[in-house]
Every structure is written in structure tokens, then in C-alpha cells.
Short mmCIF file of C-alpha atoms in Angstrom, two decimals:
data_model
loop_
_atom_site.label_atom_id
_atom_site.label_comp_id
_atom_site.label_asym_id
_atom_site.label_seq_id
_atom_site.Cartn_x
_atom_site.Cartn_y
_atom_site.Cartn_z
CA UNK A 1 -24.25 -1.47 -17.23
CA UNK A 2 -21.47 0.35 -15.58
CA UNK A 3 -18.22 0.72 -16.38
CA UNK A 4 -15.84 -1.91 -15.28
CA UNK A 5 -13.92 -0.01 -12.42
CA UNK A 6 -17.56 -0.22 -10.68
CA UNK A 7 -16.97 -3.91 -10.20
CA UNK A 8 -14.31 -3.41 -8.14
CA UNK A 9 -15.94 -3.08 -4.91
CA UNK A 10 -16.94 -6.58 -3.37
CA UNK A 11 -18.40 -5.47 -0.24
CA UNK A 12 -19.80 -3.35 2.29
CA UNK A 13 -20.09 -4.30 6.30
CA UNK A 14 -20.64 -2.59 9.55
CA UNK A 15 -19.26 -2.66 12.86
CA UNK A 16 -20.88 -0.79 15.69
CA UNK A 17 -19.59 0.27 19.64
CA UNK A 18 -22.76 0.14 21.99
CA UNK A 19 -23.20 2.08 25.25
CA UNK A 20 -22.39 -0.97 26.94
CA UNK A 21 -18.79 -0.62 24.84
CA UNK A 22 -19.47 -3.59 23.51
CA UNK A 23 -18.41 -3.94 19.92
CA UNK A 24 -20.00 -6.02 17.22
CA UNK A 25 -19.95 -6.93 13.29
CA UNK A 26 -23.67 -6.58 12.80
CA UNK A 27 -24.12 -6.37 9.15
CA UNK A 28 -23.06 -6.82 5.93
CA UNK A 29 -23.57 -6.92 2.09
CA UNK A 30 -23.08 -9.33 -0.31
CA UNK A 31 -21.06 -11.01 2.37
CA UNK A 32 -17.44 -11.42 3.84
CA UNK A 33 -15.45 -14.69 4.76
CA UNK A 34 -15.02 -15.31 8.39
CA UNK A 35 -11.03 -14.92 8.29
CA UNK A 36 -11.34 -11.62 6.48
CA UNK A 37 -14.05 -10.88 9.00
CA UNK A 38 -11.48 -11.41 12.24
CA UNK A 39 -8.82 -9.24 10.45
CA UNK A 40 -11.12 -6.56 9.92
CA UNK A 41 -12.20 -6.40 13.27
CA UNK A 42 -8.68 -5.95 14.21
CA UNK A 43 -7.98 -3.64 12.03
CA UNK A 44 -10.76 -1.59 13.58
CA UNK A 45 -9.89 0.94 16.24
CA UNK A 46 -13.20 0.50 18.04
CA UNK A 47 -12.10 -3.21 18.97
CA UNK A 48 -9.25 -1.87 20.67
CA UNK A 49 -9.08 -0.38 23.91
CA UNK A 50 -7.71 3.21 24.90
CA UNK A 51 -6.82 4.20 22.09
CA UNK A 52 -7.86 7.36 19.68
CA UNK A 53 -10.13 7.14 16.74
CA UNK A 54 -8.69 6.65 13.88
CA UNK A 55 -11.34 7.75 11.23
CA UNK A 56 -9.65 6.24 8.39
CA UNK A 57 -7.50 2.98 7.85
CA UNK A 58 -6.90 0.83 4.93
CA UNK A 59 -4.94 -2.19 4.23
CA UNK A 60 -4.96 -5.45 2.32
CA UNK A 61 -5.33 -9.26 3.03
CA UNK A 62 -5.46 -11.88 0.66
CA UNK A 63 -5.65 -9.71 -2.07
CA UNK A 64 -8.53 -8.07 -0.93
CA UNK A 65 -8.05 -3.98 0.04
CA UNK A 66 -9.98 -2.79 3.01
CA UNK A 67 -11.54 0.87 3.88
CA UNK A 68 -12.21 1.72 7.34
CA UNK A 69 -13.47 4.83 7.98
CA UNK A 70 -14.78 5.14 12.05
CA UNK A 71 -17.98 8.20 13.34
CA UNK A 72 -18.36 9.15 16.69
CA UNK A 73 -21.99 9.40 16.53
CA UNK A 74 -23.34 12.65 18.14
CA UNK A 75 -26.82 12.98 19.58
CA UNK A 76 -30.04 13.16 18.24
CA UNK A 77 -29.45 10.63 16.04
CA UNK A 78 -31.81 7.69 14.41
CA UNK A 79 -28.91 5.61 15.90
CA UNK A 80 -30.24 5.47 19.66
CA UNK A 81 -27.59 2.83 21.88
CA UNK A 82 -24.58 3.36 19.04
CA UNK A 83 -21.85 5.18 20.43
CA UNK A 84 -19.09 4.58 17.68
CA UNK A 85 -19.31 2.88 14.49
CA UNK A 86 -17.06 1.68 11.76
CA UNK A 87 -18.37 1.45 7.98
CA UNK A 88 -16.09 -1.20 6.01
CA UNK A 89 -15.68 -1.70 2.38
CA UNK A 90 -13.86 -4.53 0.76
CA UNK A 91 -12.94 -4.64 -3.13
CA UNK A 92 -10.12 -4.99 -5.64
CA UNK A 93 -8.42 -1.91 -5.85
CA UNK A 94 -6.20 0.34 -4.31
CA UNK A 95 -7.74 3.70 -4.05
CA UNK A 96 -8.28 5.29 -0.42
CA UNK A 97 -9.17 8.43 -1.69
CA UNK A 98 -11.69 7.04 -3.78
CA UNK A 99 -13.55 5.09 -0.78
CA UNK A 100 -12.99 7.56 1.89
CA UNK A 101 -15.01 9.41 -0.21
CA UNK A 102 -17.68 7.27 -0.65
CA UNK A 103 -17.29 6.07 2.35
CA UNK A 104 -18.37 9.21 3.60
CA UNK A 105 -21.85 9.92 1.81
CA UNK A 106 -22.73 6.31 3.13
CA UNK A 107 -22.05 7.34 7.08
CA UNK A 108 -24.10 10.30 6.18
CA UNK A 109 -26.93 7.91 5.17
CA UNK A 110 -26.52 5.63 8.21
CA UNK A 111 -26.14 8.53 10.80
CA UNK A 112 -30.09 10.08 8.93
CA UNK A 113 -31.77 6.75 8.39
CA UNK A 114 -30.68 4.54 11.29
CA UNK A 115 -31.06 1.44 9.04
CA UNK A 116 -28.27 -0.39 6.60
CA UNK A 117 -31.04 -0.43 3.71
CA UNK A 118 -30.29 3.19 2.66
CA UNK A 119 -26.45 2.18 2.53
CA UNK A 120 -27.22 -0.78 0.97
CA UNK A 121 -29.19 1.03 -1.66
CA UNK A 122 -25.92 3.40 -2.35
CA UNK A 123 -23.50 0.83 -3.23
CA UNK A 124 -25.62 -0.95 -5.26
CA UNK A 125 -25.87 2.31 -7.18
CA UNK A 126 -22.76 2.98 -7.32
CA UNK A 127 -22.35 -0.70 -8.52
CA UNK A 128 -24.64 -0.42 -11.27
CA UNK A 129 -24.34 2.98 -11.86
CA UNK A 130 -21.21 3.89 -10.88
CA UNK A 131 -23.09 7.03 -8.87
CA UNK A 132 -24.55 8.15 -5.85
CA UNK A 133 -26.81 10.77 -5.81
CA UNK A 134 -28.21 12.38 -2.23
CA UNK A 135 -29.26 16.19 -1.47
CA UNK A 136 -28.52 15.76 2.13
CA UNK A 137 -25.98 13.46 2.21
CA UNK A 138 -23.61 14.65 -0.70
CA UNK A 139 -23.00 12.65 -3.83
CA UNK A 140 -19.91 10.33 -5.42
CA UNK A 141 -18.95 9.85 -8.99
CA UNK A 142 -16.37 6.58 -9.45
CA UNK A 143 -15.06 8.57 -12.26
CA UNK A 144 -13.62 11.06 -10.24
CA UNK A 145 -11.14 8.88 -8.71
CA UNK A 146 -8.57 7.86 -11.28
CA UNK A 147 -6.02 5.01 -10.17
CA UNK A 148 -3.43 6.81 -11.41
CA UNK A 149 -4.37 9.72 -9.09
CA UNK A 150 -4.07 7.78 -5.69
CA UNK A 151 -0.94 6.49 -7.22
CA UNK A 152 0.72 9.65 -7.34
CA UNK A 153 -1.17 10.87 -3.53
CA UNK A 154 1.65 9.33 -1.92
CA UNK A 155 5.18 12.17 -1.03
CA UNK A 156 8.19 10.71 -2.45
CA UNK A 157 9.27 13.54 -1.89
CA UNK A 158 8.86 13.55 1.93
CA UNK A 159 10.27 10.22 1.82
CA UNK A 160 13.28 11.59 0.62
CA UNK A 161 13.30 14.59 2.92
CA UNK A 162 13.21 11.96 5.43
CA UNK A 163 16.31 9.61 4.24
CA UNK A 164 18.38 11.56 1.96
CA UNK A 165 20.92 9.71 0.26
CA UNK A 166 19.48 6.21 2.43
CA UNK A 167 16.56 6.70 -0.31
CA UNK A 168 18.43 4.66 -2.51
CA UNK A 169 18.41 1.41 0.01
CA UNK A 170 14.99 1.59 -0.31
CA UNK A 171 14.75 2.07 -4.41
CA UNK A 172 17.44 -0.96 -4.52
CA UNK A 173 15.10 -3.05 -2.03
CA UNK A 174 11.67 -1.88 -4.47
CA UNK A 175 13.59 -2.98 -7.80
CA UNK A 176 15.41 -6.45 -6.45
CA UNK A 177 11.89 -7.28 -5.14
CA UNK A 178 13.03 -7.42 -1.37
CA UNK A 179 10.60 -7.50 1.84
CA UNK A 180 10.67 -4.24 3.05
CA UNK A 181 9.11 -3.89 6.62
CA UNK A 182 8.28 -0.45 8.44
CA UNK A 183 7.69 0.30 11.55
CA UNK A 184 5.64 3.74 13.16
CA UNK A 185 3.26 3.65 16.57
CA UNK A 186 1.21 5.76 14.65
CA UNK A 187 -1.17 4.43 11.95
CA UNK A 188 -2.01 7.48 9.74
CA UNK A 189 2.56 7.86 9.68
CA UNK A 190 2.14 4.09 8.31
CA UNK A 191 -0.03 4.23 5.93
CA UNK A 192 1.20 7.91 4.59
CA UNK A 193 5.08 6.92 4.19
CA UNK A 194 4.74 3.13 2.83
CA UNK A 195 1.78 4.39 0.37
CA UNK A 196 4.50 6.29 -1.40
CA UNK A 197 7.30 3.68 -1.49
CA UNK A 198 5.51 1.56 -4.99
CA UNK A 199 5.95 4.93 -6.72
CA UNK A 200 9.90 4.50 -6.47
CA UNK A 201 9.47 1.86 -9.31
CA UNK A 202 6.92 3.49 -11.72
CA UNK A 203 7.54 1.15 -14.14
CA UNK A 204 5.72 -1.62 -12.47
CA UNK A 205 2.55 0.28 -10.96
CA UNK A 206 2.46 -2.24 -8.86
CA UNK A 207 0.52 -1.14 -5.16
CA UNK A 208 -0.04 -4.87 -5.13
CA UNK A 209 3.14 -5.30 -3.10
CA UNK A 210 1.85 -2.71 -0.39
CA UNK A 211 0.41 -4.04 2.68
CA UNK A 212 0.24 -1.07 5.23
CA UNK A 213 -1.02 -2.20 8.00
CA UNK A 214 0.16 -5.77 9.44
CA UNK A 215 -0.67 -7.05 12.65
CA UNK A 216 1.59 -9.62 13.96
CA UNK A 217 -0.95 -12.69 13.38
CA UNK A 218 -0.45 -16.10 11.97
CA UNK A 219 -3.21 -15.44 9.44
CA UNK A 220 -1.68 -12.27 8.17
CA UNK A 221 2.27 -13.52 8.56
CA UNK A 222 1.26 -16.57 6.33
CA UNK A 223 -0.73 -14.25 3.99
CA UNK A 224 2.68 -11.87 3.57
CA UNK A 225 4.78 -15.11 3.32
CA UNK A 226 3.03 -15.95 -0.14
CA UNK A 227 4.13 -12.53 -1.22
CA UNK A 228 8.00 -12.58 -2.94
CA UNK A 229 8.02 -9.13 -2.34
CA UNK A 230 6.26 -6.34 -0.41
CA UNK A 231 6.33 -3.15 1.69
CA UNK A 232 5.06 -3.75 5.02
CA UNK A 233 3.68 -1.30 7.42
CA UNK A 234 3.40 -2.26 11.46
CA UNK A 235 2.73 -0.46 14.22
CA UNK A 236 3.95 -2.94 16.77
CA UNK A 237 7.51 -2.44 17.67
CA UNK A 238 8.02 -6.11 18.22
CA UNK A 239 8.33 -6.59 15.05
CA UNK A 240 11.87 -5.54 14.60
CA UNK A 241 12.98 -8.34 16.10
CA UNK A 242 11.44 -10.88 13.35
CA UNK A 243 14.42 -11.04 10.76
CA UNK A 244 12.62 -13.33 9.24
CA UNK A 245 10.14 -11.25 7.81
CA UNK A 246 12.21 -8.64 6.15
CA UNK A 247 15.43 -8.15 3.89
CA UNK A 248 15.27 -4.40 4.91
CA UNK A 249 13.82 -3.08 8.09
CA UNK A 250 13.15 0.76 8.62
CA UNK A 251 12.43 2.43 11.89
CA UNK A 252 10.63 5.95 11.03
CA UNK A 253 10.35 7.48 14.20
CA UNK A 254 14.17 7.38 14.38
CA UNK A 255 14.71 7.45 10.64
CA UNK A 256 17.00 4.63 10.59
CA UNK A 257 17.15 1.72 7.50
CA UNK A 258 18.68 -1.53 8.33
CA UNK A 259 19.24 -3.74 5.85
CA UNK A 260 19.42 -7.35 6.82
CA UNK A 261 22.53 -9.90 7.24
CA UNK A 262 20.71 -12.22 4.48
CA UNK A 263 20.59 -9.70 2.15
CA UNK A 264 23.32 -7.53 2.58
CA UNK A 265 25.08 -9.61 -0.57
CA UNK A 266 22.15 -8.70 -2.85
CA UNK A 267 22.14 -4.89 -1.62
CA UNK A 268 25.83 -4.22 -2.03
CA UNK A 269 25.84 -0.54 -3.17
CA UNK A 270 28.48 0.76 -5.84
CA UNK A 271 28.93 3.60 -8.05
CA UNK A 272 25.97 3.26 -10.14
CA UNK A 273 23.55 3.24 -6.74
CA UNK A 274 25.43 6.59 -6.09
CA UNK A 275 24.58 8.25 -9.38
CA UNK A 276 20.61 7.05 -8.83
CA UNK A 277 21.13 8.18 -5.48
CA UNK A 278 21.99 11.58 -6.39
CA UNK A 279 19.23 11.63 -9.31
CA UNK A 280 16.26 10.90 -6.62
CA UNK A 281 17.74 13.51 -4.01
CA UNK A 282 18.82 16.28 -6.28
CA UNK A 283 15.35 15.86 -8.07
CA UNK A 284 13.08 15.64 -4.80
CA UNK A 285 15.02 18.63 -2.93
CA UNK A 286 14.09 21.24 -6.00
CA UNK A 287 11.39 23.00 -4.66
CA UNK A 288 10.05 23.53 -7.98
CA UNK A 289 9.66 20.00 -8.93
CA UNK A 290 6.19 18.70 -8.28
CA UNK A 291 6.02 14.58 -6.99
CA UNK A 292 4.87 13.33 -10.19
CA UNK A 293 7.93 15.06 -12.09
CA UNK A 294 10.27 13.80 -9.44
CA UNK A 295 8.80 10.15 -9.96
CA UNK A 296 8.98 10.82 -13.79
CA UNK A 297 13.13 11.79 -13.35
CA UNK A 298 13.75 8.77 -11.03
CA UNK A 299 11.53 6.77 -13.91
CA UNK A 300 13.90 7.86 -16.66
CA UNK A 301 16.44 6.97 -14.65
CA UNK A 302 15.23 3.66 -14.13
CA UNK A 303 14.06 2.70 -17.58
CA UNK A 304 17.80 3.67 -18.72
CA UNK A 305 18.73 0.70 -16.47
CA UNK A 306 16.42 -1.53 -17.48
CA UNK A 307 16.91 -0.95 -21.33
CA UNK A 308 20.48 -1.30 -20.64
CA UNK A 309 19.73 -5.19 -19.49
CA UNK A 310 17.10 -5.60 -21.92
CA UNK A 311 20.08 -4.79 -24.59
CA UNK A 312 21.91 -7.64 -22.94
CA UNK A 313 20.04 -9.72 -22.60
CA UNK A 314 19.18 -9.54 -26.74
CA UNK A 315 23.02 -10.78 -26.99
CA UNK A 316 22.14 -13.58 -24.95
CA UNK A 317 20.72 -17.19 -25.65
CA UNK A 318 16.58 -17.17 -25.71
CA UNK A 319 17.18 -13.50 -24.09
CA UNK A 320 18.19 -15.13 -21.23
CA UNK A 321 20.76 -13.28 -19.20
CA UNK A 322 23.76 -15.35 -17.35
CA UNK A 323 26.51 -14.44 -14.32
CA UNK A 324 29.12 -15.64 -17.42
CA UNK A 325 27.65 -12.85 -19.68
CA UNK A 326 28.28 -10.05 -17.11
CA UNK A 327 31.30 -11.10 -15.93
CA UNK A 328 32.29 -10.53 -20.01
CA UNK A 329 31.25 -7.46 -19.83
CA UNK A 330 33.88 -5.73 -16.88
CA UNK A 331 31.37 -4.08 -14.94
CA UNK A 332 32.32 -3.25 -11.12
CA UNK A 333 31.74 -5.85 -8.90
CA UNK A 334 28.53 -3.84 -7.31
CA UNK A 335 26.75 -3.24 -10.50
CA UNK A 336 27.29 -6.59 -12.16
CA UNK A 337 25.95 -7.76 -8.51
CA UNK A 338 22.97 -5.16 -8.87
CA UNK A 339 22.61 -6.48 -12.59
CA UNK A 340 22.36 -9.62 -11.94
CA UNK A 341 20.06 -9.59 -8.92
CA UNK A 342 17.70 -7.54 -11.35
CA UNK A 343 17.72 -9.35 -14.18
CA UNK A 344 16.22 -12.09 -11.49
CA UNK A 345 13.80 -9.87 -10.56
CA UNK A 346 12.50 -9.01 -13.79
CA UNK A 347 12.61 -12.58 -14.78
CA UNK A 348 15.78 -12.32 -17.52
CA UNK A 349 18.14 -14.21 -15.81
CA UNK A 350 19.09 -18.13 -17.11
CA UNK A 351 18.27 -20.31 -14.21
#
């Protein structure tokens, strides 16, 4: 049997653009709930009119990550009144590397054959296997794809070349557990900037809070609402104007963070937001500093932090950390503030 990061993927499903420009879901394998069905349809850019391709998207609803990857199909092909068509795979994990990749031996198959079988027959391989082996059509190995590699494929580093010092808003937000929401017109912007943002807190590896691509439905609004936390990504503008989804709101194409009126209390920034501030930029601007050592130095940073409430906490009844036992302890207003909002979030604060 394979090993068990083959039983991630759950499914497999096509959608295809006739040359009527009509486009339909006409297949898939095992199968795929009607909900997640509609929101992957909508996620898909041939269901959307005048727009470019976009030959790669991914997101996640309910728990469930989603590949897109969209061919123009070019003549001769076995594919004879297909125009466009969209290959979607559903599973468990966050990897886009991983299923663009695979993603793209099984278009290669489809585009030959003309017929789902063949693509069927490559992710049960994979599956069982955890390979898929084709002359023609190229081959994928899982084990190539380590989580910990399309961790690290996201730029903190261009995320601070973006925001500077503002960098720490968005570290406070990540470590307090806030609802961050971003905004960009342009998908592959989205999903390339708020890929990068879990990395800020290392210690968690925790991509389960990113959800890049949001469309302003009730099925996916009530889907984030069950969420205490997140990083959001949308491409409609509109959404700036829902407060209600978001404790901190940034606008990339005019690089501006916003941090909202209910949460400006919980973000108050002091001294020791300064000196992290100054650790993240002074660590992404050396140009000899690769990502992963500039998420290591913001790391260290952090763990420093966090061992520093885990040590009082220890003084503390049942571990338990109380407003009282700060207040004791004569920090500045802004980090006992801090302190106390993240001992909540990391569940060592008395309630």
C-alpha cells in the first residue's frame, strides 16, 4: 500500500467549454458534493465571462483544498467540440506545487486519449502507488513534493518589501489569531502574497487558516465564519466595505493595511512590536538571507515570546495565565495588552 500522504487526494473532476461556449461539469471520480461542486464551478475561469485564463487556481472550502489548472485545447486533438477545459482535484492538503504538477501529466493524458478513463487510471496510481508513470505524457512522484517545501514557496520576503515596517500589523494579526482579509483584482497576486502570510508564525504550520480565494457567497461567508481565524484572499473590491468580515483589511494594489475599529484595542502596538518589527525588516532586506532563514530569525524571535509566557504562565494557578498576573509584573501597557491577547490565543489565559 502507499504511503499515507497518497491518501490525501479525495478527488478528481472535469469541467469542459464547448464550441457553443457552453460550460459544463461532465465528470468526475470518486465523487464531489453538490455545494463543493457550485463553488468549484465558480472558482473556474471558464464559467466566467471575458476574462483571461487563468491556468492555475487553488483555494479551500470546508476543509477541502482545490486545484484548478485550465488548457486551451489546440487542434488536432482526440477532444473534437472542447474548446477549453478545466481539470479539478480535491484532497486534504495544501500543496499547489505538488498538484499543478500532477495536474499536468493528467491534461497531457486527456488532451492524447480524449476519454477520462486514462486520467482516471493515473490517480488511482498515484493513489495506490503514489506514482505515475507515462513516456509521452511525463511522470509524477508524490515524494517529490514535501509539505514543508510548499510551505516555504511562499516570499516573505516580498511581503516585506511590500509593507516595511506595516509587516508587523500583519505578524500581530497572524499570532492574536485575527481575520485578516486581502484584496487584489488579480488572482495569481492573491494567491502569491496570502500563500506567504502562515509562514509569519512558523511555529504553528498552520496553512489551515489560508483561504485564498473567496467569493462573496453565502456558502463561502458562512464557511469562513466557522473559522476563528484566517487569511482571506478576494478579488472583488466590494469586499472592503464588509467590516464584518475582517479585524484587518489590506488593499495590495495600493499597499495600504487597515486595521479595524473592533480590533484596534487588541492591535495596540508598543515597544516590543517595534523591536519584532525591526527583526522581520532588517532580516528580509539582507540580500543574503534566503526566505527560509528569514522565517527561521522571525521564528526565534517568536519562540522567545512565547517561552517568555510559557514561563509565566508556570507561576500561575493550573498554568493558567490571568490580567492580575501581568498587571504584577509592570510591563507597558502595549505589551501586557499584546500578552494577554496571546496568551488567549494560544489557549493560556484563565477564563
Amino acid at each position: 500500500m502507499a504511503a499515507p500522504e497518497t491518501q490525501l487526494m479525495l478527488s478528481i473532476g472535469l469541467i469542459e467549454k464547448d464550441v457553443n461556449a457552453d460550460t459544463l461539469w461532465v465528470w468526475c471520480y470518486p465523487s464531489v458534493s453538490a455545494e463543493l461542486r457550485e463553488v468549484l464551478l465558480s472558482k473556474c475561469c471558464l464559467t466566467r465571462d471575458s476574462q483571461g485564463l487563468n491556468t492555475f487556481v487553488f483555494g479551500q472550502f470546508c476543509r477541502t483544498w482545490y486545484y484548478i489548472s485550465t488548457v486551451e485545447v489546440q487542434e488536432p486533438t482526440a477532444l473534437k467540440k472542447v474548446t477549453h477545459f478545466s481539470l479539478v482535484v480535491t484532497a486534504k492538503d495544501f500543496n499547489p506545487e505538488k498538484y499543478a504538477a500532477f495536474s499536468r501529466v493528467l491534461c497531457r493524458m486527456y488532451i492524447k486519449h480524449g476519454s477520462p478513463v486514462k486520467m482516471m487510471e493515473g490517480y488511482i496510481a498515484v493513489l495506490t502507488k503514489g506514482i505515475c508513470q507515462s513516456d509521452e505524457n511525463g511522470s509524477f512522484l508524490i515524494k517529490d513534493y514535501d509539505v514543508r517545501k510548499a510551505y516555504l514557496a511562499g516570499s516573505v520576503k516580498d511581503v516585506v518589501s511590500q509593507f516595511g515596517m506595516e509587516t508587523i500589523i500583519l505578524y500581530t494579526a497572524l499570532m492574536l489569531k485575527k481575520r485578516i482579509v486581502v484584496h487584489h483584482p488579480r488572482i495569481e497576486a492573491l494567491l502569491e502574497f496570502t500563500r506567504a502570510l502562515p509562514a509569519l508564525t512558523w511555529h504553528r504550520k498552520d496553512w489551515s487558516i489560508l483561504h485564498p480565494y473567496v467569493h462573496l457567497t453565502d456558502s463561502e461567508l458562512e464557511n469562513l465564519r466557522t473559522c476563528t481565524g484566517y487569511v482571506a484572499g478576494f478579488v472583488d473590491p466590494q469586499v472592503s466595505n464588509r467590516s464584518d468580515l475582517f479585524d484587518v483589511y489590506v488593499n495590495l494594489p495600493d499597499t495600504e493595511i487597515t486595521i479595524s475599529q473592533s480590533a484596534k484595542e487588541a492591535m495596540a502596538m508598543g515597544k516590543l512590536h517595534k523591536d519584532i518589527g525591526l527583526v522581520i525588516v532588517q532580516s528580509a532586506e539582507d540580500a543574503d538571507r534566503t526566505d527560509g532563514q528569514v522565517i527561521k530569525d522571525i521564528s526565534i524571535k517568536t519562540r522567545e515570546i512565547l517561552a517568555n509566557l510559557a514561563s509565566l504562565a508556570e507561576d500561575c494557578e493550573n498554568s493558567k495565565i490571568t490580567l492580575e498576573n501581568l498587571k504584577q509584573r509592570h510591563f507597558p501597557p502595549a505589551t501586557e495588552n499584546f500578552l494577554f491577547h496571546l496568551a488567549a490565543a494560544e489557549q493560556l489565559l484563565k477564563i
